Coordinates of C-alpha atoms in Angstrom, one line a residue:
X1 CA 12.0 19.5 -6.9
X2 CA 11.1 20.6 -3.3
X3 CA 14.0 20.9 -0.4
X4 CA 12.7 17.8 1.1
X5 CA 13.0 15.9 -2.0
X6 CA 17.0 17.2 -2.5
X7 CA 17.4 16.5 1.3
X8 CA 17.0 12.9 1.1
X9 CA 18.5 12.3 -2.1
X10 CA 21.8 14.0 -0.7
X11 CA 20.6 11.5 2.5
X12 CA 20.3 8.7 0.6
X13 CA 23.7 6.0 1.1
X14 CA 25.8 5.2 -1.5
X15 CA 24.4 1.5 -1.3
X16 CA 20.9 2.7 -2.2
X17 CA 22.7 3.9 -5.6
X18 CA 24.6 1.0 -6.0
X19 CA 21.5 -1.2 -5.5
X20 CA 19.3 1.1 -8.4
X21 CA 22.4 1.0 -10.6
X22 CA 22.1 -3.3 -10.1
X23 CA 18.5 -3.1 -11.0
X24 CA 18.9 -0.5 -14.1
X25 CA 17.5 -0.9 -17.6
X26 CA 19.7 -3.3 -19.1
X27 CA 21.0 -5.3 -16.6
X28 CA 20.5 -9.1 -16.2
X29 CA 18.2 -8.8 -13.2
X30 CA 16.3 -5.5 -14.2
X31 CA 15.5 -7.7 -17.4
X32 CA 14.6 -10.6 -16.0
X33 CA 12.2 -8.4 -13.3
X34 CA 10.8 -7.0 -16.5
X35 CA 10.1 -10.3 -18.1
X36 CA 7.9 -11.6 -14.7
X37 CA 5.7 -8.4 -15.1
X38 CA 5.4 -9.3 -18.7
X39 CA 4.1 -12.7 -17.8
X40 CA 1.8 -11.4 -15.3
X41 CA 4.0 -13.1 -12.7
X42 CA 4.8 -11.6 -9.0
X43 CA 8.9 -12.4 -7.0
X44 CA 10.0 -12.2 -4.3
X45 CA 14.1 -12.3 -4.7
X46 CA 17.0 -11.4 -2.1
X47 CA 19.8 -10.1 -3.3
X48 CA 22.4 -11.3 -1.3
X49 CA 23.2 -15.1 0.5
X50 CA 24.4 -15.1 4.0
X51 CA 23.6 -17.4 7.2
X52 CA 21.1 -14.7 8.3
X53 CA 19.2 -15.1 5.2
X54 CA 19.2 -19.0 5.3
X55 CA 18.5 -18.7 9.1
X56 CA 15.2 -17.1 7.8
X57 CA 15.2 -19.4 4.7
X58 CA 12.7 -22.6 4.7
X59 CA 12.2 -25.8 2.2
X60 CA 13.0 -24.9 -1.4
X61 CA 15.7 -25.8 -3.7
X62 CA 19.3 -25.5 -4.0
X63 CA 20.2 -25.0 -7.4
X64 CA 23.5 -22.6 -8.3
X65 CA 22.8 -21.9 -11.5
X66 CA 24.2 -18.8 -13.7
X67 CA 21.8 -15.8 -13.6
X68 CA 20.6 -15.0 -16.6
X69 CA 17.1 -13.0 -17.3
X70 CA 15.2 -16.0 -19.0
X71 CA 16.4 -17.7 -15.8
X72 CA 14.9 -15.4 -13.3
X73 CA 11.5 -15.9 -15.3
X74 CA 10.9 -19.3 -15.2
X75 CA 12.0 -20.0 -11.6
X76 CA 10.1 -17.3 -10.2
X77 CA 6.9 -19.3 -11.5
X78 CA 7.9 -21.8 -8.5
X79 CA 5.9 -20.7 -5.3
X80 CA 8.1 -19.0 -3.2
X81 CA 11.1 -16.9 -3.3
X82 CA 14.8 -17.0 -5.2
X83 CA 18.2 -16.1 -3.4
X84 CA 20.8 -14.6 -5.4
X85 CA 24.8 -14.9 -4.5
X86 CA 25.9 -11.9 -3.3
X87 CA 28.2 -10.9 -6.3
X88 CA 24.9 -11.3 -8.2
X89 CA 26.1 -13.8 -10.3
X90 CA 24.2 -16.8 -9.8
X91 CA 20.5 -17.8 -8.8
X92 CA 21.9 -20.1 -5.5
X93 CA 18.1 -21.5 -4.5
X94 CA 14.2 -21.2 -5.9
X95 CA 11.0 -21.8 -4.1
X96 CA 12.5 -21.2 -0.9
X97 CA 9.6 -20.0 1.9
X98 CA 10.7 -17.2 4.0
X99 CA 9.6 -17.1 7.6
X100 CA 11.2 -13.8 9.1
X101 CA 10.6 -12.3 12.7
X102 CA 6.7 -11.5 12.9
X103 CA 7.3 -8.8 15.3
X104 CA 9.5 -6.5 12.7
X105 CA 7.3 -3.3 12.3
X106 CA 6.3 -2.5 8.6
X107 CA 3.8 -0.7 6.7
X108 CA 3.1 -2.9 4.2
X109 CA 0.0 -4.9 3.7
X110 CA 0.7 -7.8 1.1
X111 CA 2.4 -10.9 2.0
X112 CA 4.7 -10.7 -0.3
X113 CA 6.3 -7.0 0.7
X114 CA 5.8 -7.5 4.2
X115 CA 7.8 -10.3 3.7
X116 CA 10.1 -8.9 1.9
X117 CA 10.4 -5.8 4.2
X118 CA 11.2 -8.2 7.3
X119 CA 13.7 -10.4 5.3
X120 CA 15.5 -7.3 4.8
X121 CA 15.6 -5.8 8.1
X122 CA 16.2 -9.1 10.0
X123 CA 19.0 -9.8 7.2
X124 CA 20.4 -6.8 6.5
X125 CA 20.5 -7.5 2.5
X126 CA 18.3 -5.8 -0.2
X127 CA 15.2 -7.9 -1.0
X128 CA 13.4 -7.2 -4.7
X129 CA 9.6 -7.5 -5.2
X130 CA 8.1 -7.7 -8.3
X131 CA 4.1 -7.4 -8.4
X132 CA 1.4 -8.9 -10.7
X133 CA -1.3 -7.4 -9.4
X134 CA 0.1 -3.7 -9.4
X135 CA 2.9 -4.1 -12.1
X136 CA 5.3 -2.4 -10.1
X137 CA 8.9 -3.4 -9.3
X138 CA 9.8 -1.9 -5.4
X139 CA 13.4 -2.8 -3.8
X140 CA 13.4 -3.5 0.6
X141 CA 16.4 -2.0 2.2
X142 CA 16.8 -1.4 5.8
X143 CA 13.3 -0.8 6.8
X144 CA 12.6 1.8 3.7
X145 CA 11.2 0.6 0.6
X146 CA 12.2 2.1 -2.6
X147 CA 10.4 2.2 -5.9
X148 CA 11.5 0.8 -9.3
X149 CA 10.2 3.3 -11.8
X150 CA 10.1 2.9 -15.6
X151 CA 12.5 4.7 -17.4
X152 CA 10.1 7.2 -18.9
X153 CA 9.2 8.2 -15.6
X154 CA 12.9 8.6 -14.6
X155 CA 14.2 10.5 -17.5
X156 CA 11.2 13.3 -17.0
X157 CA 12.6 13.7 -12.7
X158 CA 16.5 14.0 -14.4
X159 CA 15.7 16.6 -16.6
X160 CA 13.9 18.6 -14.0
X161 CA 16.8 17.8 -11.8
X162 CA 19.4 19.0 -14.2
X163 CA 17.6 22.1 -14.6
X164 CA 17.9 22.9 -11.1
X165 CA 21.4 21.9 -10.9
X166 CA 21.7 24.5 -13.5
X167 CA 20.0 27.1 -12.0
X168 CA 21.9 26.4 -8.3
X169 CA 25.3 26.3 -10.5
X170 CA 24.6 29.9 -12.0
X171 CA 24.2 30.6 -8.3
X172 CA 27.3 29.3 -7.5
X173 CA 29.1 31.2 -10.4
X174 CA 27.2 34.6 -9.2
X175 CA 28.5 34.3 -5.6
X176 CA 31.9 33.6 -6.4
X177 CA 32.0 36.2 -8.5
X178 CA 30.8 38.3 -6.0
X179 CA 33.3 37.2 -4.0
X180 CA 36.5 37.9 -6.3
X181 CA 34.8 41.3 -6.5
X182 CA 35.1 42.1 -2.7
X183 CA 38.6 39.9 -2.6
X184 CA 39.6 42.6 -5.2
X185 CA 39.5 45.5 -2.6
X186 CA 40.1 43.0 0.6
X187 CA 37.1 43.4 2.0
X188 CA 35.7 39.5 2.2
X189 CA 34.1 38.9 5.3
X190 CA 33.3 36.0 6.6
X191 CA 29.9 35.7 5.7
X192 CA 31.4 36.5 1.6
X193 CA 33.3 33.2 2.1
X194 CA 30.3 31.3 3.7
X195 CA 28.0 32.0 1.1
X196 CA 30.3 30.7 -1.6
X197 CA 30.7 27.2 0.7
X198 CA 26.7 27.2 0.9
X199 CA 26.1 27.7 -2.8
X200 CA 28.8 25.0 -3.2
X201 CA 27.0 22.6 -0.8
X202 CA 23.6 23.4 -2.6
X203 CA 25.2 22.5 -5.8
X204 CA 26.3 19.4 -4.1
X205 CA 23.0 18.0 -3.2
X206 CA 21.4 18.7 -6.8
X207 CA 24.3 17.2 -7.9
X208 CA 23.8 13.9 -5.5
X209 CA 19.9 13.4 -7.0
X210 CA 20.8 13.5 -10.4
X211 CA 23.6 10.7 -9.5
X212 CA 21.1 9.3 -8.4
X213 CA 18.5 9.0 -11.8
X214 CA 21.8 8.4 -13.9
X215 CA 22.3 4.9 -11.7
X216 CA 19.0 4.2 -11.7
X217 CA 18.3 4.9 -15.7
X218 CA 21.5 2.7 -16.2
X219 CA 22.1 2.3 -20.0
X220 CA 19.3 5.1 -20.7
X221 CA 21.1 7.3 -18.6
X222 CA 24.1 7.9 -20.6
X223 CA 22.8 11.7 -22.0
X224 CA 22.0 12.7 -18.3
X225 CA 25.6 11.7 -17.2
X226 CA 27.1 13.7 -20.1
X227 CA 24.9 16.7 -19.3
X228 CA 25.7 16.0 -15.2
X229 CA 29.6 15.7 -15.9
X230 CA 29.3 19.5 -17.7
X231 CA 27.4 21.0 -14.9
X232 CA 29.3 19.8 -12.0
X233 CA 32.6 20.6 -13.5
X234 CA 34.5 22.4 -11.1
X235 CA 32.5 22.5 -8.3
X236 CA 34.9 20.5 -6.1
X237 CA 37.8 22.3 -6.9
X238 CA 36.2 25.6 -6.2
X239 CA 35.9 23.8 -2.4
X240 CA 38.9 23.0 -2.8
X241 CA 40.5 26.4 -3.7
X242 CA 38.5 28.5 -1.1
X243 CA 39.5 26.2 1.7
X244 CA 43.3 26.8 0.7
X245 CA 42.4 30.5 0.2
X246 CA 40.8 30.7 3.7
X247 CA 42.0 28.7 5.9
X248 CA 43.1 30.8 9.2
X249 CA 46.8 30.5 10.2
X250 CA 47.3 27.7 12.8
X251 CA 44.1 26.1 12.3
X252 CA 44.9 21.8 11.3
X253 CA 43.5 21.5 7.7
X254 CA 40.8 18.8 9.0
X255 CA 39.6 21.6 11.5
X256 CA 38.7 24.1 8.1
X257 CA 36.7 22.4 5.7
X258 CA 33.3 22.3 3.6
X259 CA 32.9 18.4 4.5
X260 CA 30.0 19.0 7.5
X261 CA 28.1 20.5 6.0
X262 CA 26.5 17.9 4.4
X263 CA 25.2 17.3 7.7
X264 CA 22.9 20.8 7.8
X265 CA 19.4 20.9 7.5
X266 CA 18.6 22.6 4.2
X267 CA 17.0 25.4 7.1
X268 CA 20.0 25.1 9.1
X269 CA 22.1 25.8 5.5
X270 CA 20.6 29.0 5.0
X271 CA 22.1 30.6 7.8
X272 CA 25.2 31.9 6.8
X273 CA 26.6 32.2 10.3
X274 CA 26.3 28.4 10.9
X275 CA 28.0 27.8 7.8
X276 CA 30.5 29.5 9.2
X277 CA 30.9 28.0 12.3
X278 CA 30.1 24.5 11.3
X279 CA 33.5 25.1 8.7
X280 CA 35.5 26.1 11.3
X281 CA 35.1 29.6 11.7
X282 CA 33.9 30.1 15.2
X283 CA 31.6 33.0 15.7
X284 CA 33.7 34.2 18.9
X285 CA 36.1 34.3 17.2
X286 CA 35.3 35.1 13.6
X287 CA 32.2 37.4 13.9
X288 CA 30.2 37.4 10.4
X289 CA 31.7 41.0 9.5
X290 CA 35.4 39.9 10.3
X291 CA 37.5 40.8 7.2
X292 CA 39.5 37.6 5.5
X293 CA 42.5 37.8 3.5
X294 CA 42.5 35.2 0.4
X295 CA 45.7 34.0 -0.5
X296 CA 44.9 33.9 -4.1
X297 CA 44.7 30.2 -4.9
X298 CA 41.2 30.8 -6.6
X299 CA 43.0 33.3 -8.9
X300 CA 46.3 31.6 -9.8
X301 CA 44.3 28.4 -10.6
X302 CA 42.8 30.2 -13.8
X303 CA 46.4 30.4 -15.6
X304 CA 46.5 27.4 -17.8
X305 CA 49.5 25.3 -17.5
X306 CA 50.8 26.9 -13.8
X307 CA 51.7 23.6 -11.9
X308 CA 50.4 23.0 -8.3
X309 CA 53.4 23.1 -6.7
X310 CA 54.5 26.7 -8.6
X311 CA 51.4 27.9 -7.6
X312 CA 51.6 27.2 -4.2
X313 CA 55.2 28.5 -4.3
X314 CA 53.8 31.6 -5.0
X315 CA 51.1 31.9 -2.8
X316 CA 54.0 30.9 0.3
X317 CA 56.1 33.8 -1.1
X318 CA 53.6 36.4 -1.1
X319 CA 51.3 35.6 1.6
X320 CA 48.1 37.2 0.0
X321 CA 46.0 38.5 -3.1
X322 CA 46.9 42.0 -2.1
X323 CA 50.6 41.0 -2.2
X324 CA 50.7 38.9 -5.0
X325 CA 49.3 41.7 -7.1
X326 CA 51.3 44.2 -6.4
X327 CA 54.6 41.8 -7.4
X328 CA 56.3 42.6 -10.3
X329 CA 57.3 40.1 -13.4
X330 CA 60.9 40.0 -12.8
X331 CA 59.9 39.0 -9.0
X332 CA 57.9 36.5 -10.3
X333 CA 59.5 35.0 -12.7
X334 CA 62.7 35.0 -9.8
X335 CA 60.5 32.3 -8.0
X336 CA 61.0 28.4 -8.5
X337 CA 58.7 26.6 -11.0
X338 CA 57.5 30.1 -12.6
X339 CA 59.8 32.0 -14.8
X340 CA 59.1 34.7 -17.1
X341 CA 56.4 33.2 -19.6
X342 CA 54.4 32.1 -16.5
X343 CA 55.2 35.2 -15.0
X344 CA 53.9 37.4 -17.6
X345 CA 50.9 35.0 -17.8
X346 CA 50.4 35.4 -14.1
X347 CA 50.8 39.1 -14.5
X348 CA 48.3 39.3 -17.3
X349 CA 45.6 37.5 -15.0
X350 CA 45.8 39.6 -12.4
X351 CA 45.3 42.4 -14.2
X352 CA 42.1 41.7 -16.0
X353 CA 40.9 39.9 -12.2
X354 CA 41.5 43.5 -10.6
X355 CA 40.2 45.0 -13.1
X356 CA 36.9 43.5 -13.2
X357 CA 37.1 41.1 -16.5
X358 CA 37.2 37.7 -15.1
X359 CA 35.4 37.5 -11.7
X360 CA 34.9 33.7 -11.5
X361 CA 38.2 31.8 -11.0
X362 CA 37.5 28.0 -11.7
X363 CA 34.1 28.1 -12.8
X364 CA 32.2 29.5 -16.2

C-alpha cells in the first residue's frame, strides 16, 4: 500500500464508508446489484429521494414498493432509472429518465455514468451504476466515482492492509518504548514526544483503510474486523495518555492535542518539528531539544484495577514521573482512592518501568 493510497483512505468521509457498508455483500441492494449483472442487465439507481432529485427526475413511475433484491431485478429491466427512499427502504419510482445539468464536468463516457455522475453532483445524493457491458458495479458521489469490487478482490487489499497496520503498530510500540526509556532519566524532548504522536497518527490512517474494506466486505468482513479490533487496541488511549502526560501548564486542553494532525500531508508528517507545532508545541517556544517532564499518566495506566480518578489523584499530588517514583508506599497509600494494596501495586510498577522491564505503557 503506497502513501497516496493511505492518504485518501484516511481522506475519504465517513459517508463514503457508510455508502460501501449499504452496498456490502449481503445487503438487500448489494444483492439485488448482483442479480442485474447476473442477468446481463445494466441500472442506473439513486440512493436517496429529495426535490433536487425529482427536479432532475422525468416520466416514469411512481410505485413505493418495499425493497427487496428480486425487486431491484425486475424493475431495473424497465428503461430508465429507479429512486430509492432515503432510509433505503423502499423502491419510490422505476423507469424514471434523468435529465441533469449538461454543463456538470465529468470524465465519464457512457450515458449511463455520465448520467449518473451529474445526478449526483447536481443532487447531492449517491447514485449506483450497474453495467452489462463491463460487469462492474461503480457508486457516483460528489463528483468522484467509486468502484464496487468483488469480495475476493477486497479481502486480498485487507489483508495487505492489516499487515501494514501491523508493521506501523510495532512502530508505534518501538517509539513508545523508546520514549519510557528517555522519560526514565527525564530527558524527553520534544521531538521524543512528537514522534510517538506521529507513529500514532500513522497507525491512524492504516487503521482508517482497513475500516474501510471491513464496511465494504460487509458480512465477509467479519475476520478482518476481529483481526482490526486486536491491532488497533490501545492506540487511542496511548493519544490519550501522552496528551495528559504532556500537556504544558497553562495551555487550554483544546490548544494541546493530536486531533490536527490528521490534516498533514504524509510529507508534512514526517517532519517531527511540525508535528510539534501543529500539536501545540510552538517551536519559539518549545525548540525540538527542549526537555519535557511526563507526569506519569502513561505509567500509572498499566496497574490493573487503579481507577481514573485515583490515578489522576496521584499524578496532582506528585506533579511528575520523577516525583512519583521517588514516593514511598506509606505516602501512597496516604492518598484518596489508593491505599496500600494499590500502593504496593503502584510501587511494584514503577520499579520494573525504571528498571527497564516494561517499557511500553498501554500497548503490547
Amino acid at each position: 500500500m503506497t502513501e497516496d493510497a493511505a492518504d485518501e483512505a484516511d481522506g475519504a468521509p465517513e459517508r463514503v464508508r457508510h455508502l460501501m457498508a449499504l452496498l456490502a455483500p449481503g445487503t438487500p441492494i448489494r444483492d439485488g446489484l448482483e442479480r442485474i449483472l447476473h442477468g446481463h442487465n445494466g441500472a442506473l439507481i439513486v440512493l436517496g429521494d429529495s426535490p433536487a432529485v425529482r427536479q432532475v427526475s422525468s416520466g416514469g413511475f411512481d410505485i413505493d414498493v418495499q425493497l427487496t433484491p428480486q425487486a431491484l431485478r425486475e424493475l431495473s429491466k424497465m428503461d430508465g432509472g429507479l429512486i430509492l427512499s432515503s432510509d433505503h427502504e423502499r423502491i419510490l419510482a422505476a423507469a424514471v429518465h434523468f435529465v441533469p445539468d449538461g454543463s456538470l464536468p465529468t470524465m465519464e463516457t457512457g450515458t449511463r455514468h455520465r448520467t449518473a455522475d451529474r445526478v449526483s453532483q447536481q443532487t447531492g445524493v449517491p447514485v449506483v451504476v450497474a453495467s452489462a457491458s463491463m460487469s462492474t458495479l461503480a457508486v457516483f458521489l460528489d463528483g468522484d466515482r467509486h468502484r464496487i469490487e468483488e469480495p475476493e478482490t477486497l479481502l486480498s487489499r485487507a489483508n495487505q492492509a492489516l499487515n501494514t497496520l501491523n508493521s506501523y503498530r510495532a512502530r508505534l510500540v518501538d517509539r513508545a518504548a523508546q520514549l519510557t526509556v528517555v522519560e526514565v532519566h527525564d530527558v524527553a524532548t520534544v521531538d521524543d514526544v512528537a514522534a510517538v504522536a506521529q507513529r500514532i497518527e500513522m497507525t491512524r490512517r492504516i487503521d482508517a483503510e482497513v475500516r474501510g474494506y471491513v464496511s465494504a466486505l460487509g458480512v465477509e468482513g467479519r475476520l478482518v474486523g476481529l483481526q482490526r479490533d486486536e491491532l488497533f487496541a490501545g492506540v487511542d488511549e496511548q493519544s490519550r495518555l501522552l496528551v495528559e502526560d504532556y500537556r504544558p501548564e497553562g495551555i487550554d486542553p483544546w490548544k494541546f492535542s493530536l486531533a490536527g494532525l490528521h490534516r498533514l500531508s504524509w510529507e508534512d508528517l514526517g517532519n517531527l518539528t511540525l508535528v510539534a507545532q501543529t500539536m501545540g508545541l510552538d517551536p519559539r517556544t518549545y525548540p525540538a531539544t527542549m526537555v519535557l517532564h511526563a507526569r506519569g499518566h502513561r505509567q500509572l495506566s498499566t496497574i490493573g484495577e487503579l481507577p481514573p480518578r485515583a490515578a489522576q489523584t496521584i499524578v496532582d499530588h506528585f506533579g511528575s514521573l520523577q516525583a512519583l517514583y521517588a514516593s514511598s508506599t506509606s505516602e501512597l497509600s496516604g492518598l484518596s482512592g489508593v491505599g496500600l494494596q494499590r500502593a504496593r501495586s503502584i510501587r511494584a510498577a514503577l520499579e520494573r518501568i525504571f528498571e527497564g522491564d516494561d517499557k511500553t505503557p498501554g500497548l503490547h
